[in-house]
Amino acid sequence: MSARPREHTRTYYLGKLATELEERGLTALLRSHPPALRISHPDTFMLAETVDCVPLSGGWFYRWSWGELVGLADEPALAAARIERVLAARP
């Protein structure tokens, strides 16, 4: 069984999240293999995080690099808001 359809779904959801993040002023770079987003705040480029997208029972979910779920992939705006709070530039 090919992983191709799964990779397309993962990339689709990551693209939706990237759009939401960029609208909030964050930088989101798509890594192609395996698909994941490298997200950073332009004012604090050293503070960055990788988020991927995984299928679990109940649907597709965004997930932090350490394994904790960010949110449901069908709700990219909510996930982006959570990521924005985590990566917010602090004085």
PDB file of C-alpha atoms in Angstrom:
ATOM      1  CA  MET A   1       0.000   0.000   0.000  1.00  0.00           C
ATOM      2  CA  SER A   2       1.394   3.377  -1.009  1.00  0.00           C
ATOM      3  CA  ALA A   3       1.826   6.213   1.489  1.00  0.00           C
ATOM      4  CA  ARG A   4       1.250   8.741  -1.324  1.00  0.00           C
ATOM      5  CA  PRO A   5      -2.403   9.646  -0.559  1.00  0.00           C
ATOM      6  CA  ARG A   6      -1.512  10.060   3.112  1.00  0.00           C
ATOM      7  CA  GLU A   7       1.376  12.395   2.220  1.00  0.00           C
ATOM      8  CA  HIS A   8      -0.935  14.482   0.022  1.00  0.00           C
ATOM      9  CA  THR A   9      -3.434  14.799   2.866  1.00  0.00           C
ATOM     10  CA  ARG A  10      -0.676  15.727   5.310  1.00  0.00           C
ATOM     11  CA  THR A  11       0.721  18.352   2.918  1.00  0.00           C
ATOM     12  CA  TYR A  12      -2.777  19.752   2.287  1.00  0.00           C
ATOM     13  CA  TYR A  13      -3.413  20.293   6.003  1.00  0.00           C
ATOM     14  CA  LEU A  14       0.067  21.721   6.575  1.00  0.00           C
ATOM     15  CA  GLY A  15      -0.520  24.160   3.724  1.00  0.00           C
ATOM     16  CA  LYS A  16      -3.746  25.368   5.341  1.00  0.00           C
ATOM     17  CA  LEU A  17      -1.892  25.865   8.635  1.00  0.00           C
ATOM     18  CA  ALA A  18       0.964  27.695   6.891  1.00  0.00           C
ATOM     19  CA  THR A  19      -1.511  30.154   5.376  1.00  0.00           C
ATOM     20  CA  GLU A  20      -3.056  30.858   8.786  1.00  0.00           C
ATOM     21  CA  LEU A  21       0.376  31.330  10.378  1.00  0.00           C
ATOM     22  CA  GLU A  22       1.617  33.657   7.641  1.00  0.00           C
ATOM     23  CA  GLU A  23      -1.530  35.789   8.025  1.00  0.00           C
ATOM     24  CA  ARG A  24      -0.451  36.203  11.668  1.00  0.00           C
ATOM     25  CA  GLY A  25       3.046  37.340  10.655  1.00  0.00           C
ATOM     26  CA  LEU A  26       4.864  34.079  11.389  1.00  0.00           C
ATOM     27  CA  THR A  27       7.220  32.310   9.000  1.00  0.00           C
ATOM     28  CA  ALA A  28       6.203  28.779   7.998  1.00  0.00           C
ATOM     29  CA  LEU A  29       8.518  26.740   5.773  1.00  0.00           C
ATOM     30  CA  LEU A  30       7.289  23.390   4.448  1.00  0.00           C
ATOM     31  CA  ARG A  31       9.765  20.545   4.719  1.00  0.00           C
ATOM     32  CA  SER A  32       8.938  17.939   2.087  1.00  0.00           C
ATOM     33  CA  HIS A  33      10.163  14.632   3.512  1.00  0.00           C
ATOM     34  CA  PRO A  34       8.573  13.866   5.815  1.00  0.00           C
ATOM     35  CA  PRO A  35       6.091  16.735   5.418  1.00  0.00           C
ATOM     36  CA  ALA A  36       6.280  19.193   8.331  1.00  0.00           C
ATOM     37  CA  LEU A  37       6.315  22.941   8.949  1.00  0.00           C
ATOM     38  CA  ARG A  38       9.268  24.792  10.434  1.00  0.00           C
ATOM     39  CA  ILE A  39       7.623  27.765  12.133  1.00  0.00           C
ATOM     40  CA  SER A  40       9.317  30.842  13.527  1.00  0.00           C
ATOM     41  CA  HIS A  41       8.583  34.406  14.507  1.00  0.00           C
ATOM     42  CA  PRO A  42      10.489  36.828  12.258  1.00  0.00           C
ATOM     43  CA  ASP A  43      11.641  38.913  15.252  1.00  0.00           C
ATOM     44  CA  THR A  44      12.938  35.880  17.149  1.00  0.00           C
ATOM     45  CA  PHE A  45      14.157  33.557  14.407  1.00  0.00           C
ATOM     46  CA  MET A  46      16.095  31.477  16.932  1.00  0.00           C
ATOM     47  CA  LEU A  47      12.801  30.580  18.599  1.00  0.00           C
ATOM     48  CA  ALA A  48      11.338  28.074  16.149  1.00  0.00           C
ATOM     49  CA  GLU A  49       9.319  24.894  16.258  1.00  0.00           C
ATOM     50  CA  THR A  50       8.438  22.055  13.931  1.00  0.00           C
ATOM     51  CA  VAL A  51       4.815  20.959  13.563  1.00  0.00           C
ATOM     52  CA  ASP A  52       3.677  17.924  11.609  1.00  0.00           C
ATOM     53  CA  CYS A  53       0.263  16.458  10.860  1.00  0.00           C
ATOM     54  CA  VAL A  54      -0.784  12.921  11.778  1.00  0.00           C
ATOM     55  CA  PRO A  55      -3.864  10.739  11.327  1.00  0.00           C
ATOM     56  CA  LEU A  56      -5.319   9.486  14.603  1.00  0.00           C
ATOM     57  CA  SER A  57      -8.664   8.084  15.590  1.00  0.00           C
ATOM     58  CA  GLY A  58     -10.975  11.061  15.281  1.00  0.00           C
ATOM     59  CA  GLY A  59      -9.246  12.643  12.291  1.00  0.00           C
ATOM     60  CA  TRP A  60      -6.040  14.428  11.370  1.00  0.00           C
ATOM     61  CA  PHE A  61      -4.198  16.467  13.995  1.00  0.00           C
ATOM     62  CA  TYR A  62      -1.339  18.953  14.086  1.00  0.00           C
ATOM     63  CA  ARG A  63       1.412  17.836  16.455  1.00  0.00           C
ATOM     64  CA  TRP A  64       4.393  19.553  18.081  1.00  0.00           C
ATOM     65  CA  SER A  65       7.849  18.038  17.588  1.00  0.00           C
ATOM     66  CA  TRP A  66       7.733  16.601  21.129  1.00  0.00           C
ATOM     67  CA  GLY A  67       4.519  14.699  20.342  1.00  0.00           C
ATOM     68  CA  GLU A  68       1.845  16.804  22.064  1.00  0.00           C
ATOM     69  CA  LEU A  69      -1.147  17.613  19.886  1.00  0.00           C
ATOM     70  CA  VAL A  70      -1.579  21.230  18.779  1.00  0.00           C
ATOM     71  CA  GLY A  71      -5.123  20.818  17.486  1.00  0.00           C
ATOM     72  CA  LEU A  72      -7.472  19.315  14.944  1.00  0.00           C
ATOM     73  CA  ALA A  73      -6.303  19.758  11.342  1.00  0.00           C
ATOM     74  CA  ASP A  74      -9.848  20.707  10.308  1.00  0.00           C
ATOM     75  CA  GLU A  75      -9.422  23.816  12.500  1.00  0.00           C
ATOM     76  CA  PRO A  76      -6.178  25.415  11.276  1.00  0.00           C
ATOM     77  CA  ALA A  77      -7.101  28.866  12.643  1.00  0.00           C
ATOM     78  CA  LEU A  78      -7.341  27.505  16.197  1.00  0.00           C
ATOM     79  CA  ALA A  79      -4.061  25.618  15.821  1.00  0.00           C
ATOM     80  CA  ALA A  80      -2.373  28.732  14.401  1.00  0.00           C
ATOM     81  CA  ALA A  81      -3.582  30.818  17.346  1.00  0.00           C
ATOM     82  CA  ARG A  82      -2.077  28.305  19.777  1.00  0.00           C
ATOM     83  CA  ILE A  83       1.224  28.219  17.879  1.00  0.00           C
ATOM     84  CA  GLU A  84       1.275  32.018  17.745  1.00  0.00           C
ATOM     85  CA  ARG A  85       0.929  32.206  21.534  1.00  0.00           C
ATOM     86  CA  VAL A  86       3.807  29.770  22.017  1.00  0.00           C
ATOM     87  CA  LEU A  87       6.110  31.562  19.577  1.00  0.00           C
ATOM     88  CA  ALA A  88       5.113  35.104  20.542  1.00  0.00           C
ATOM     89  CA  ALA A  89       8.070  37.459  20.787  1.00  0.00           C
ATOM     90  CA  ARG A  90       8.678  38.416  24.379  1.00  0.00           C
ATOM     91  CA  PRO A  91      10.485  41.604  25.408  1.00  0.00           C
TER      92      PRO A  91
END
